[in-house]
């Protein structure tokens, strides 16, 4: 069969205006046939997005395509003039960006945006176009396909928005679909639903697709061919089963090892178990609300010294709110936070400096947590002066020590945040928290915005810092596998309530609570066919059908639970059962039934 | 992966990038020359002016160019050139003081409103709304008419009216910045409002504020000139460009340029400041993709 897309010896260069251009994509070759999915994988900075954009004849500002051919149906995209290139985009090659939320205009209704490509090219009349996209909504298995397009982007969930984005791309029936990390920002449960919809529609429409991601497990589900990239060069290329099961290149093997392993167990820190007496941090029966909306309901968590407590749950479950309540950013409506025996005030404004120092917060988005106008040195200096009142020479020395602690070179003190990569920024964030010499660090999705290899190195750093400095972490993440490998204890939050908590091994192997089971089974496995297997199970099907909804009566997980008891789960708050010490499960079913 | 970056090469490149950004365009050069020219004139007015601003050099009004007075005489027979030179002092100096006052108060109150939010924000914002509801020239007429005209009153009136605009802008900018995580980090660290304003918010809002300063300064010049033109600003025999336009307006009937010269001076200063601001804004904005330009 003839190739739909052929990329031959593609070189892309990037550089500052007027400065020297540096090659960022170095002589890449690949081809895609109709109905085939090609995956481009690699870390951030490997050039995978740049390559995918070049298939639209587009180079980002500051970049230029310097050499090579991009043949679409035998026609070189690079030789087209600006006008025909513009006609090509959207109609023959369509692009789905990573963040659907950022790609939709929040003040226009969804339909208007989805049919835009059809109407501005006068391919269809407006009502005809709407009919056409409603049909697409059906095929993408979106709920209420007739009416969903009349909503605004903020009125649908993230997974639905990502599928609507796909509908937008598919509206003109393109020959080639470019998907740039379409599921990276989603929860595991949502990821399944989106992956399945993408896979089905690609098969049914018989379009070719380029799937860009850093996640090998996802690739194993959707791709026919894999191209592994490192520093703009192809290191390995081949059929999916061959690359996944029998990776030849060393770099592919590194990527494989950084892939989220199926959550198994981390060795539990048994020493901490029987320690009686005072806990380092105790969160007691906390409830919190944004206006009339309750986001945390009767949550109690205990953190001991040198312990890592993992908090997991999907977005909207109140994980970040819990961290905000502990740090005092959001005062709770009831309940206490007890640090080393003394009750802390609900708001940070009334806490004394000594207590503020002991709890430090590290944010998810490393780049907005660092003031872009200050150098790293200035940023790290401030807590030293503020909490410890060090002299200038002491501070200078301490900044160097801190940078060394987070494995960054000393020269970084003179740099500005925008001169650092995502992983490096996160290290600086961590260094700033360490500068305060805290007892507890709240890590709010600190690795979620990073790709797997960098995330793994950050986790390693956190572990070694814990051993050296004896700090405790509250590690919040939606990524169960990261938490499982790292946390001593796990707290599973659902809709503002704790559904299960206990030592990692007891919570995860085997999982008891239906929600824990759902989370665990939703983590993609590095084998082909996993997606089909998982969507065939009843748990996943009932679990991925609905979004998190907060209710104050009955069990919050009710409408996604495959084993709910009629009349009981909808009316009564589930009792807490304790199969073993320190392990709590909130469910109406007995342990035997759950197991 | 993490540390292998070649720091030295990177730094060189970074400095180059900064220099590129600071390169002056010919238009920017011209603006700077004009502004510096007027500042020099204002500073050395007594040395530069051939006559005193109030001295009558001729018994003839609206005399055209001749050897005694280079730019002719005004309606009282005073030397136009000397009055322009002294007028530069008044016009530029007053506008600068008024703009500085309006910026200090506007920024401080705007930031305070944004950071503290709640009722402080409400009260300040509503007061500003109320002031802005009046056409500015009318408000100035009311205040100066009520209090009586004097230099401090004129300066403070102009500053007050300008400050409302600066308040709006700085509040909006600070609101944008104050929701960033780095501000939250500082708050949770226990920093006070003043420290956050000065160290976290100001550095991230200084570019648009500086640009606004240029625009506001021009407006202040024009505003003082209009007030003087209406007879509420600088009182005779003080020399101000706005006053000079007003005084010499009837000269136009006799073919005298005495009103046009100060008008041209106001124009040159406004244009220069605005072009400089444009250059500054362009420099600090992101580059537009080549594709969209071509």
PDB file of N, CA, C and O in Angstrom, chain B residues 147-215:
ATOM      1  N   UNK B 147     -10.975  75.607  45.179  1.00  0.00           N
ATOM      2  CA  UNK B 147      -9.864  75.848  46.097  1.00  0.00           C
ATOM      3  C   UNK B 147      -9.102  77.121  45.739  1.00  0.00           C
ATOM      4  O   UNK B 147      -8.506  77.758  46.602  1.00  0.00           O
ATOM      5  N   UNK B 148      -9.138  77.486  44.485  1.00  0.00           N
ATOM      6  CA  UNK B 148      -8.347  78.635  44.056  1.00  0.00           C
ATOM      7  C   UNK B 148      -7.070  78.152  43.429  1.00  0.00           C
ATOM      8  O   UNK B 148      -6.505  77.150  43.863  1.00  0.00           O
ATOM      9  N   UNK B 149      -6.631  78.862  42.403  1.00  0.00           N
ATOM     10  CA  UNK B 149      -5.507  78.328  41.657  1.00  0.00           C
ATOM     11  C   UNK B 149      -4.162  78.712  42.260  1.00  0.00           C
ATOM     12  O   UNK B 149      -3.960  79.846  42.687  1.00  0.00           O
ATOM     13  N   UNK B 150      -3.295  77.726  42.365  1.00  0.00           N
ATOM     14  CA  UNK B 150      -1.907  77.944  42.745  1.00  0.00           C
ATOM     15  C   UNK B 150      -1.143  76.720  42.227  1.00  0.00           C
ATOM     16  O   UNK B 150      -1.762  75.704  41.908  1.00  0.00           O
ATOM     17  N   UNK B 151       0.179  76.798  42.153  1.00  0.00           N
ATOM     18  CA  UNK B 151       0.940  75.689  41.587  1.00  0.00           C
ATOM     19  C   UNK B 151       0.674  74.365  42.294  1.00  0.00           C
ATOM     20  O   UNK B 151       0.374  73.367  41.638  1.00  0.00           O
ATOM     21  N   UNK B 152       0.770  74.307  43.648  1.00  0.00           N
ATOM     22  CA  UNK B 152       0.509  73.028  44.312  1.00  0.00           C
ATOM     23  C   UNK B 152      -0.887  72.478  44.005  1.00  0.00           C
ATOM     24  O   UNK B 152      -1.057  71.270  43.797  1.00  0.00           O
ATOM     25  N   UNK B 153      -1.875  73.357  43.952  1.00  0.00           N
ATOM     26  CA  UNK B 153      -3.233  72.888  43.675  1.00  0.00           C
ATOM     27  C   UNK B 153      -3.304  72.282  42.277  1.00  0.00           C
ATOM     28  O   UNK B 153      -3.878  71.207  42.087  1.00  0.00           O
ATOM     29  N   UNK B 154      -2.694  72.941  41.307  1.00  0.00           N
ATOM     30  CA  UNK B 154      -2.712  72.407  39.937  1.00  0.00           C
ATOM     31  C   UNK B 154      -2.027  71.048  39.898  1.00  0.00           C
ATOM     32  O   UNK B 154      -2.566  70.074  39.352  1.00  0.00           O
ATOM     33  N   UNK B 155      -0.855  70.952  40.516  1.00  0.00           N
ATOM     34  CA  UNK B 155      -0.116  69.687  40.501  1.00  0.00           C
ATOM     35  C   UNK B 155      -0.939  68.577  41.139  1.00  0.00           C
ATOM     36  O   UNK B 155      -1.094  67.492  40.582  1.00  0.00           O
ATOM     37  N   UNK B 156      -1.485  68.867  42.322  1.00  0.00           N
ATOM     38  CA  UNK B 156      -2.221  67.824  43.031  1.00  0.00           C
ATOM     39  C   UNK B 156      -3.492  67.414  42.285  1.00  0.00           C
ATOM     40  O   UNK B 156      -3.852  66.244  42.277  1.00  0.00           O
ATOM     41  N   UNK B 157      -4.145  68.395  41.647  1.00  0.00           N
ATOM     42  CA  UNK B 157      -5.352  68.059  40.895  1.00  0.00           C
ATOM     43  C   UNK B 157      -5.020  67.123  39.740  1.00  0.00           C
ATOM     44  O   UNK B 157      -5.670  66.085  39.547  1.00  0.00           O
ATOM     45  N   UNK B 158      -3.988  67.497  38.993  1.00  0.00           N
ATOM     46  CA  UNK B 158      -3.583  66.642  37.870  1.00  0.00           C
ATOM     47  C   UNK B 158      -3.180  65.261  38.384  1.00  0.00           C
ATOM     48  O   UNK B 158      -3.557  64.228  37.820  1.00  0.00           O
ATOM     49  N   UNK B 159      -2.444  65.240  39.494  1.00  0.00           N
ATOM     50  CA  UNK B 159      -1.982  63.970  40.069  1.00  0.00           C
ATOM     51  C   UNK B 159      -3.163  63.121  40.495  1.00  0.00           C
ATOM     52  O   UNK B 159      -3.202  61.915  40.230  1.00  0.00           O
ATOM     53  N   UNK B 160      -4.139  63.728  41.133  1.00  0.00           N
ATOM     54  CA  UNK B 160      -5.310  62.979  41.598  1.00  0.00           C
ATOM     55  C   UNK B 160      -6.041  62.328  40.431  1.00  0.00           C
ATOM     56  O   UNK B 160      -6.366  61.131  40.468  1.00  0.00           O
ATOM     57  N   UNK B 161      -6.262  63.115  39.383  1.00  0.00           N
ATOM     58  CA  UNK B 161      -7.015  62.594  38.247  1.00  0.00           C
ATOM     59  C   UNK B 161      -6.247  61.473  37.552  1.00  0.00           C
ATOM     60  O   UNK B 161      -6.798  60.436  37.203  1.00  0.00           O
ATOM     61  N   UNK B 162      -4.926  61.669  37.414  1.00  0.00           N
ATOM     62  CA  UNK B 162      -4.096  60.634  36.800  1.00  0.00           C
ATOM     63  C   UNK B 162      -4.015  59.379  37.669  1.00  0.00           C
ATOM     64  O   UNK B 162      -3.973  58.265  37.157  1.00  0.00           O
ATOM     65  N   UNK B 163      -3.980  59.614  38.985  1.00  0.00           N
ATOM     66  CA  UNK B 163      -3.793  58.481  39.906  1.00  0.00           C
ATOM     67  C   UNK B 163      -4.917  57.465  39.772  1.00  0.00           C
ATOM     68  O   UNK B 163      -4.704  56.269  39.946  1.00  0.00           O
ATOM     69  N   UNK B 164      -6.131  57.930  39.448  1.00  0.00           N
ATOM     70  CA  UNK B 164      -7.235  56.980  39.308  1.00  0.00           C
ATOM     71  C   UNK B 164      -6.963  55.996  38.176  1.00  0.00           C
ATOM     72  O   UNK B 164      -7.222  54.811  38.298  1.00  0.00           O
ATOM     73  N   UNK B 165      -6.394  56.530  37.076  1.00  0.00           N
ATOM     74  CA  UNK B 165      -6.075  55.645  35.950  1.00  0.00           C
ATOM     75  C   UNK B 165      -4.951  54.677  36.327  1.00  0.00           C
ATOM     76  O   UNK B 165      -4.995  53.502  35.976  1.00  0.00           O
ATOM     77  N   UNK B 166      -3.950  55.197  37.013  1.00  0.00           N
ATOM     78  CA  UNK B 166      -2.835  54.338  37.418  1.00  0.00           C
ATOM     79  C   UNK B 166      -3.325  53.276  38.397  1.00  0.00           C
ATOM     80  O   UNK B 166      -2.918  52.118  38.345  1.00  0.00           O
ATOM     81  N   UNK B 167      -4.229  53.672  39.284  1.00  0.00           N
ATOM     82  CA  UNK B 167      -4.801  52.734  40.257  1.00  0.00           C
ATOM     83  C   UNK B 167      -5.442  51.555  39.537  1.00  0.00           C
ATOM     84  O   UNK B 167      -5.171  50.399  39.831  1.00  0.00           O
ATOM     85  N   UNK B 168      -6.286  51.878  38.571  1.00  0.00           N
ATOM     86  CA  UNK B 168      -6.982  50.829  37.815  1.00  0.00           C
ATOM     87  C   UNK B 168      -5.988  49.849  37.208  1.00  0.00           C
ATOM     88  O   UNK B 168      -6.136  48.640  37.332  1.00  0.00           O
ATOM     89  N   UNK B 169      -4.980  50.406  36.523  1.00  0.00           N
ATOM     90  CA  UNK B 169      -4.018  49.549  35.830  1.00  0.00           C
ATOM     91  C   UNK B 169      -3.223  48.701  36.815  1.00  0.00           C
ATOM     92  O   UNK B 169      -3.105  47.490  36.654  1.00  0.00           O
ATOM     93  N   UNK B 170      -2.691  49.358  37.865  1.00  0.00           N
ATOM     94  CA  UNK B 170      -1.814  48.609  38.765  1.00  0.00           C
ATOM     95  C   UNK B 170      -2.617  47.585  39.558  1.00  0.00           C
ATOM     96  O   UNK B 170      -2.120  46.501  39.857  1.00  0.00           O
ATOM     97  N   UNK B 171      -3.869  47.879  39.845  1.00  0.00           N
ATOM     98  CA  UNK B 171      -4.700  46.896  40.545  1.00  0.00           C
ATOM     99  C   UNK B 171      -4.902  45.662  39.656  1.00  0.00           C
ATOM    100  O   UNK B 171      -4.752  44.529  40.102  1.00  0.00           O
ATOM    101  N   UNK B 172      -5.213  45.924  38.382  1.00  0.00           N
ATOM    102  CA  UNK B 172      -5.443  44.802  37.466  1.00  0.00           C
ATOM    103  C   UNK B 172      -4.175  43.960  37.308  1.00  0.00           C
ATOM    104  O   UNK B 172      -4.214  42.732  37.351  1.00  0.00           O
ATOM    105  N   UNK B 173      -3.029  44.640  37.153  1.00  0.00           N
ATOM    106  CA  UNK B 173      -1.771  43.911  36.984  1.00  0.00           C
ATOM    107  C   UNK B 173      -1.436  43.110  38.235  1.00  0.00           C
ATOM    108  O   UNK B 173      -1.011  41.964  38.165  1.00  0.00           O
ATOM    109  N   UNK B 174      -1.641  43.738  39.398  1.00  0.00           N
ATOM    110  CA  UNK B 174      -1.306  43.066  40.649  1.00  0.00           C
ATOM    111  C   UNK B 174      -2.228  41.879  40.892  1.00  0.00           C
ATOM    112  O   UNK B 174      -1.805  40.854  41.420  1.00  0.00           O
ATOM    113  N   UNK B 175      -3.488  42.016  40.476  1.00  0.00           N
ATOM    114  CA  UNK B 175      -4.417  40.888  40.634  1.00  0.00           C
ATOM    115  C   UNK B 175      -3.931  39.697  39.836  1.00  0.00           C
ATOM    116  O   UNK B 175      -3.960  38.564  40.307  1.00  0.00           O
ATOM    117  N   UNK B 176      -3.472  39.961  38.613  1.00  0.00           N
ATOM    118  CA  UNK B 176      -2.920  38.897  37.779  1.00  0.00           C
ATOM    119  C   UNK B 176      -1.746  38.219  38.461  1.00  0.00           C
ATOM    120  O   UNK B 176      -1.641  37.002  38.496  1.00  0.00           O
ATOM    121  N   UNK B 177      -0.852  39.050  38.992  1.00  0.00           N
ATOM    122  CA  UNK B 177       0.366  38.505  39.585  1.00  0.00           C
ATOM    123  C   UNK B 177       0.075  37.828  40.925  1.00  0.00           C
ATOM    124  O   UNK B 177       0.710  36.841  41.266  1.00  0.00           O
ATOM    125  N   UNK B 178      -0.911  38.348  41.663  1.00  0.00           N
ATOM    126  CA  UNK B 178      -1.078  37.867  43.039  1.00  0.00           C
ATOM    127  C   UNK B 178      -1.678  36.464  43.116  1.00  0.00           C
ATOM    128  O   UNK B 178      -1.655  35.846  44.158  1.00  0.00           O
ATOM    129  N   UNK B 179      -2.227  35.967  41.992  1.00  0.00           N
ATOM    130  CA  UNK B 179      -2.737  34.597  42.039  1.00  0.00           C
ATOM    131  C   UNK B 179      -1.662  33.585  41.650  1.00  0.00           C
ATOM    132  O   UNK B 179      -1.902  32.390  41.666  1.00  0.00           O
ATOM    133  N   UNK B 180      -0.475  34.092  41.283  1.00  0.00           N
ATOM    134  CA  UNK B 180       0.590  33.162  40.915  1.00  0.00           C
ATOM    135  C   UNK B 180       1.078  32.431  42.165  1.00  0.00           C
ATOM    136  O   UNK B 180       1.033  32.958  43.271  1.00  0.00           O
ATOM    137  N   UNK B 181       1.562  31.206  41.932  1.00  0.00           N
ATOM    138  CA  UNK B 181       1.989  30.394  43.065  1.00  0.00           C
ATOM    139  C   UNK B 181       3.135  31.025  43.848  1.00  0.00           C
ATOM    140  O   UNK B 181       3.238  30.841  45.046  1.00  0.00           O
ATOM    141  N   UNK B 182       4.005  31.772  43.163  1.00  0.00           N
ATOM    142  CA  UNK B 182       5.131  32.338  43.914  1.00  0.00           C
ATOM    143  C   UNK B 182       4.664  33.355  44.947  1.00  0.00           C
ATOM    144  O   UNK B 182       5.311  33.537  45.977  1.00  0.00           O
ATOM    145  N   UNK B 183       3.538  33.996  44.689  1.00  0.00           N
ATOM    146  CA  UNK B 183       2.996  34.905  45.699  1.00  0.00           C
ATOM    147  C   UNK B 183       2.406  34.094  46.856  1.00  0.00           C
ATOM    148  O   UNK B 183       2.608  34.435  48.024  1.00  0.00           O
ATOM    149  N   UNK B 184       1.723  32.997  46.524  1.00  0.00           N
ATOM    150  CA  UNK B 184       1.194  32.121  47.571  1.00  0.00           C
ATOM    151  C   UNK B 184       2.334  31.601  48.448  1.00  0.00           C
ATOM    152  O   UNK B 184       2.221  31.565  49.671  1.00  0.00           O
ATOM    153  N   UNK B 185       3.436  31.206  47.792  1.00  0.00           N
ATOM    154  CA  UNK B 185       4.593  30.729  48.546  1.00  0.00           C
ATOM    155  C   UNK B 185       5.043  31.790  49.544  1.00  0.00           C
ATOM    156  O   UNK B 185       5.271  31.512  50.718  1.00  0.00           O
ATOM    157  N   UNK B 186       5.136  33.032  49.078  1.00  0.00           N
ATOM    158  CA  UNK B 186       5.579  34.117  49.950  1.00  0.00           C
ATOM    159  C   UNK B 186       4.590  34.346  51.091  1.00  0.00           C
ATOM    160  O   UNK B 186       4.986  34.555  52.239  1.00  0.00           O
ATOM    161  N   UNK B 187       3.307  34.275  50.784  1.00  0.00           N
ATOM    162  CA  UNK B 187       2.298  34.462  51.830  1.00  0.00           C
ATOM    163  C   UNK B 187       2.418  33.398  52.904  1.00  0.00           C
ATOM    164  O   UNK B 187       2.417  33.686  54.100  1.00  0.00           O
ATOM    165  N   UNK B 188       2.515  32.146  52.438  1.00  0.00           N
ATOM    166  CA  UNK B 188       2.573  31.050  53.402  1.00  0.00           C
ATOM    167  C   UNK B 188       3.876  31.095  54.198  1.00  0.00           C
ATOM    168  O   UNK B 188       3.942  30.635  55.327  1.00  0.00           O
ATOM    169  N   UNK B 189       4.909  31.668  53.597  1.00  0.00           N
ATOM    170  CA  UNK B 189       6.158  31.821  54.326  1.00  0.00           C
ATOM    171  C   UNK B 189       5.946  32.771  55.503  1.00  0.00           C
ATOM    172  O   UNK B 189       6.633  32.692  56.510  1.00  0.00           O
ATOM    173  N   UNK B 190       4.945  33.639  55.388  1.00  0.00           N
ATOM    174  CA  UNK B 190       4.650  34.568  56.469  1.00  0.00           C
ATOM    175  C   UNK B 190       5.044  35.999  56.139  1.00  0.00           C
ATOM    176  O   UNK B 190       5.072  36.850  57.027  1.00  0.00           O
ATOM    177  N   UNK B 191       5.355  36.271  54.872  1.00  0.00           N
ATOM    178  CA  UNK B 191       5.771  37.606  54.475  1.00  0.00           C
ATOM    179  C   UNK B 191       4.627  38.609  54.642  1.00  0.00           C
ATOM    180  O   UNK B 191       3.453  38.267  54.482  1.00  0.00           O
ATOM    181  N   UNK B 192       5.000  39.853  54.922  1.00  0.00           N
ATOM    182  CA  UNK B 192       4.002  40.901  55.046  1.00  0.00           C
ATOM    183  C   UNK B 192       3.582  41.427  53.684  1.00  0.00           C
ATOM    184  O   UNK B 192       4.226  41.164  52.675  1.00  0.00           O
ATOM    185  N   UNK B 193       2.500  42.193  53.697  1.00  0.00           N
ATOM    186  CA  UNK B 193       1.958  42.738  52.453  1.00  0.00           C
ATOM    187  C   UNK B 193       2.984  43.629  51.752  1.00  0.00           C
ATOM    188  O   UNK B 193       3.165  43.560  50.540  1.00  0.00           O
ATOM    189  N   UNK B 194       3.691  44.455  52.522  1.00  0.00           N
ATOM    190  CA  UNK B 194       4.661  45.375  51.920  1.00  0.00           C
ATOM    191  C   UNK B 194       5.764  44.625  51.183  1.00  0.00           C
ATOM    192  O   UNK B 194       6.151  44.993  50.082  1.00  0.00           O
ATOM    193  N   UNK B 195       6.264  43.574  51.816  1.00  0.00           N
ATOM    194  CA  UNK B 195       7.351  42.827  51.204  1.00  0.00           C
ATOM    195  C   UNK B 195       6.875  42.183  49.906  1.00  0.00           C
ATOM    196  O   UNK B 195       7.558  42.210  48.884  1.00  0.00           O
ATOM    197  N   UNK B 196       5.674  41.613  49.944  1.00  0.00           N
ATOM    198  CA  UNK B 196       5.144  40.950  48.748  1.00  0.00           C
ATOM    199  C   UNK B 196       4.979  41.959  47.610  1.00  0.00           C
ATOM    200  O   UNK B 196       5.361  41.711  46.473  1.00  0.00           O
ATOM    201  N   UNK B 197       4.436  43.139  47.964  1.00  0.00           N
ATOM    202  CA  UNK B 197       4.255  44.177  46.942  1.00  0.00           C
ATOM    203  C   UNK B 197       5.576  44.538  46.297  1.00  0.00           C
ATOM    204  O   UNK B 197       5.702  44.598  45.087  1.00  0.00           O
ATOM    205  N   UNK B 198       6.578  44.751  47.121  1.00  0.00           N
ATOM    206  CA  UNK B 198       7.848  45.276  46.632  1.00  0.00           C
ATOM    207  C   UNK B 198       8.671  44.210  45.909  1.00  0.00           C
ATOM    208  O   UNK B 198       9.294  44.487  44.886  1.00  0.00           O
ATOM    209  N   UNK B 199       8.673  42.993  46.426  1.00  0.00           N
ATOM    210  CA  UNK B 199       9.582  41.985  45.884  1.00  0.00           C
ATOM    211  C   UNK B 199       8.949  40.999  44.924  1.00  0.00           C
ATOM    212  O   UNK B 199       9.626  40.421  44.088  1.00  0.00           O
ATOM    213  N   UNK B 200       7.688  40.733  45.078  1.00  0.00           N
ATOM    214  CA  UNK B 200       7.081  39.732  44.196  1.00  0.00           C
ATOM    215  C   UNK B 200       6.235  40.382  43.100  1.00  0.00           C
ATOM    216  O   UNK B 200       6.278  39.973  41.949  1.00  0.00           O
ATOM    217  N   UNK B 201       5.435  41.378  43.477  1.00  0.00           N
ATOM    218  CA  UNK B 201       4.493  41.918  42.488  1.00  0.00           C
ATOM    219  C   UNK B 201       5.136  43.003  41.625  1.00  0.00           C
ATOM    220  O   UNK B 201       5.031  42.969  40.406  1.00  0.00           O
ATOM    221  N   UNK B 202       5.820  43.944  42.256  1.00  0.00           N
ATOM    222  CA  UNK B 202       6.381  45.061  41.486  1.00  0.00           C
ATOM    223  C   UNK B 202       7.303  44.613  40.346  1.00  0.00           C
ATOM    224  O   UNK B 202       7.140  45.079  39.218  1.00  0.00           O
ATOM    225  N   UNK B 203       8.256  43.699  40.595  1.00  0.00           N
ATOM    226  CA  UNK B 203       9.138  43.315  39.489  1.00  0.00           C
ATOM    227  C   UNK B 203       8.393  42.704  38.298  1.00  0.00           C
ATOM    228  O   UNK B 203       8.860  42.773  37.179  1.00  0.00           O
ATOM    229  N   UNK B 204       7.229  42.127  38.556  1.00  0.00           N
ATOM    230  CA  UNK B 204       6.489  41.488  37.472  1.00  0.00           C
ATOM    231  C   UNK B 204       5.481  42.408  36.799  1.00  0.00           C
ATOM    232  O   UNK B 204       4.789  42.001  35.879  1.00  0.00           O
ATOM    233  N   UNK B 205       5.370  43.628  37.305  1.00  0.00           N
ATOM    234  CA  UNK B 205       4.421  44.543  36.693  1.00  0.00           C
ATOM    235  C   UNK B 205       5.108  45.807  36.204  1.00  0.00           C
ATOM    236  O   UNK B 205       4.472  46.689  35.655  1.00  0.00           O
ATOM    237  N   UNK B 206       6.428  45.872  36.398  1.00  0.00           N
ATOM    238  CA  UNK B 206       7.137  47.127  36.158  1.00  0.00           C
ATOM    239  C   UNK B 206       7.136  47.511  34.679  1.00  0.00           C
ATOM    240  O   UNK B 206       7.049  48.694  34.349  1.00  0.00           O
ATOM    241  N   UNK B 207       7.183  46.519  33.782  1.00  0.00           N
ATOM    242  CA  UNK B 207       7.249  46.851  32.352  1.00  0.00           C
ATOM    243  C   UNK B 207       6.009  47.602  31.877  1.00  0.00           C
ATOM    244  O   UNK B 207       6.129  48.708  31.350  1.00  0.00           O
ATOM    245  N   UNK B 208       4.815  47.041  32.056  1.00  0.00           N
ATOM    246  CA  UNK B 208       3.638  47.802  31.630  1.00  0.00           C
ATOM    247  C   UNK B 208       3.466  49.110  32.402  1.00  0.00           C
ATOM    248  O   UNK B 208       3.003  50.097  31.825  1.00  0.00           O
ATOM    249  N   UNK B 209       3.869  49.126  33.655  1.00  0.00           N
ATOM    250  CA  UNK B 209       3.740  50.362  34.421  1.00  0.00           C
ATOM    251  C   UNK B 209       4.670  51.439  33.878  1.00  0.00           C
ATOM    252  O   UNK B 209       4.303  52.608  33.791  1.00  0.00           O
ATOM    253  N   UNK B 210       5.884  51.040  33.507  1.00  0.00           N
ATOM    254  CA  UNK B 210       6.825  52.009  32.954  1.00  0.00           C
ATOM    255  C   UNK B 210       6.293  52.580  31.646  1.00  0.00           C
ATOM    256  O   UNK B 210       6.384  53.787  31.389  1.00  0.00           O
ATOM    257  N   UNK B 211       5.703  51.697  30.843  1.00  0.00           N
ATOM    258  CA  UNK B 211       5.126  52.151  29.582  1.00  0.00           C
ATOM    259  C   UNK B 211       4.005  53.148  29.864  1.00  0.00           C
ATOM    260  O   UNK B 211       3.904  54.204  29.229  1.00  0.00           O
ATOM    261  N   UNK B 212       3.188  52.812  30.844  1.00  0.00           N
ATOM    262  CA  UNK B 212       2.083  53.690  31.212  1.00  0.00           C
ATOM    263  C   UNK B 212       2.603  55.037  31.695  1.00  0.00           C
ATOM    264  O   UNK B 212       2.001  56.073  31.439  1.00  0.00           O
ATOM    265  N   UNK B 213       3.757  55.007  32.366  1.00  0.00           N
ATOM    266  CA  UNK B 213       4.333  56.253  32.867  1.00  0.00           C
ATOM    267  C   UNK B 213       4.571  57.221  31.712  1.00  0.00           C
ATOM    268  O   UNK B 213       4.243  58.402  31.806  1.00  0.00           O
ATOM    269  N   UNK B 214       5.132  56.707  30.621  1.00  0.00           N
ATOM    270  CA  UNK B 214       5.388  57.556  29.459  1.00  0.00           C
ATOM    271  C   UNK B 214       4.111  58.193  28.938  1.00  0.00           C
ATOM    272  O   UNK B 214       4.047  59.402  28.691  1.00  0.00           O
ATOM    273  N   UNK B 215       3.079  57.379  28.813  1.00  0.00           N
ATOM    274  CA  UNK B 215       1.815  57.874  28.279  1.00  0.00           C
ATOM    275  C   UNK B 215       1.207  58.909  29.222  1.00  0.00           C
ATOM    276  O   UNK B 215       0.774  59.983  28.815  1.00  0.00           O
TER     277      UNK B 215
END
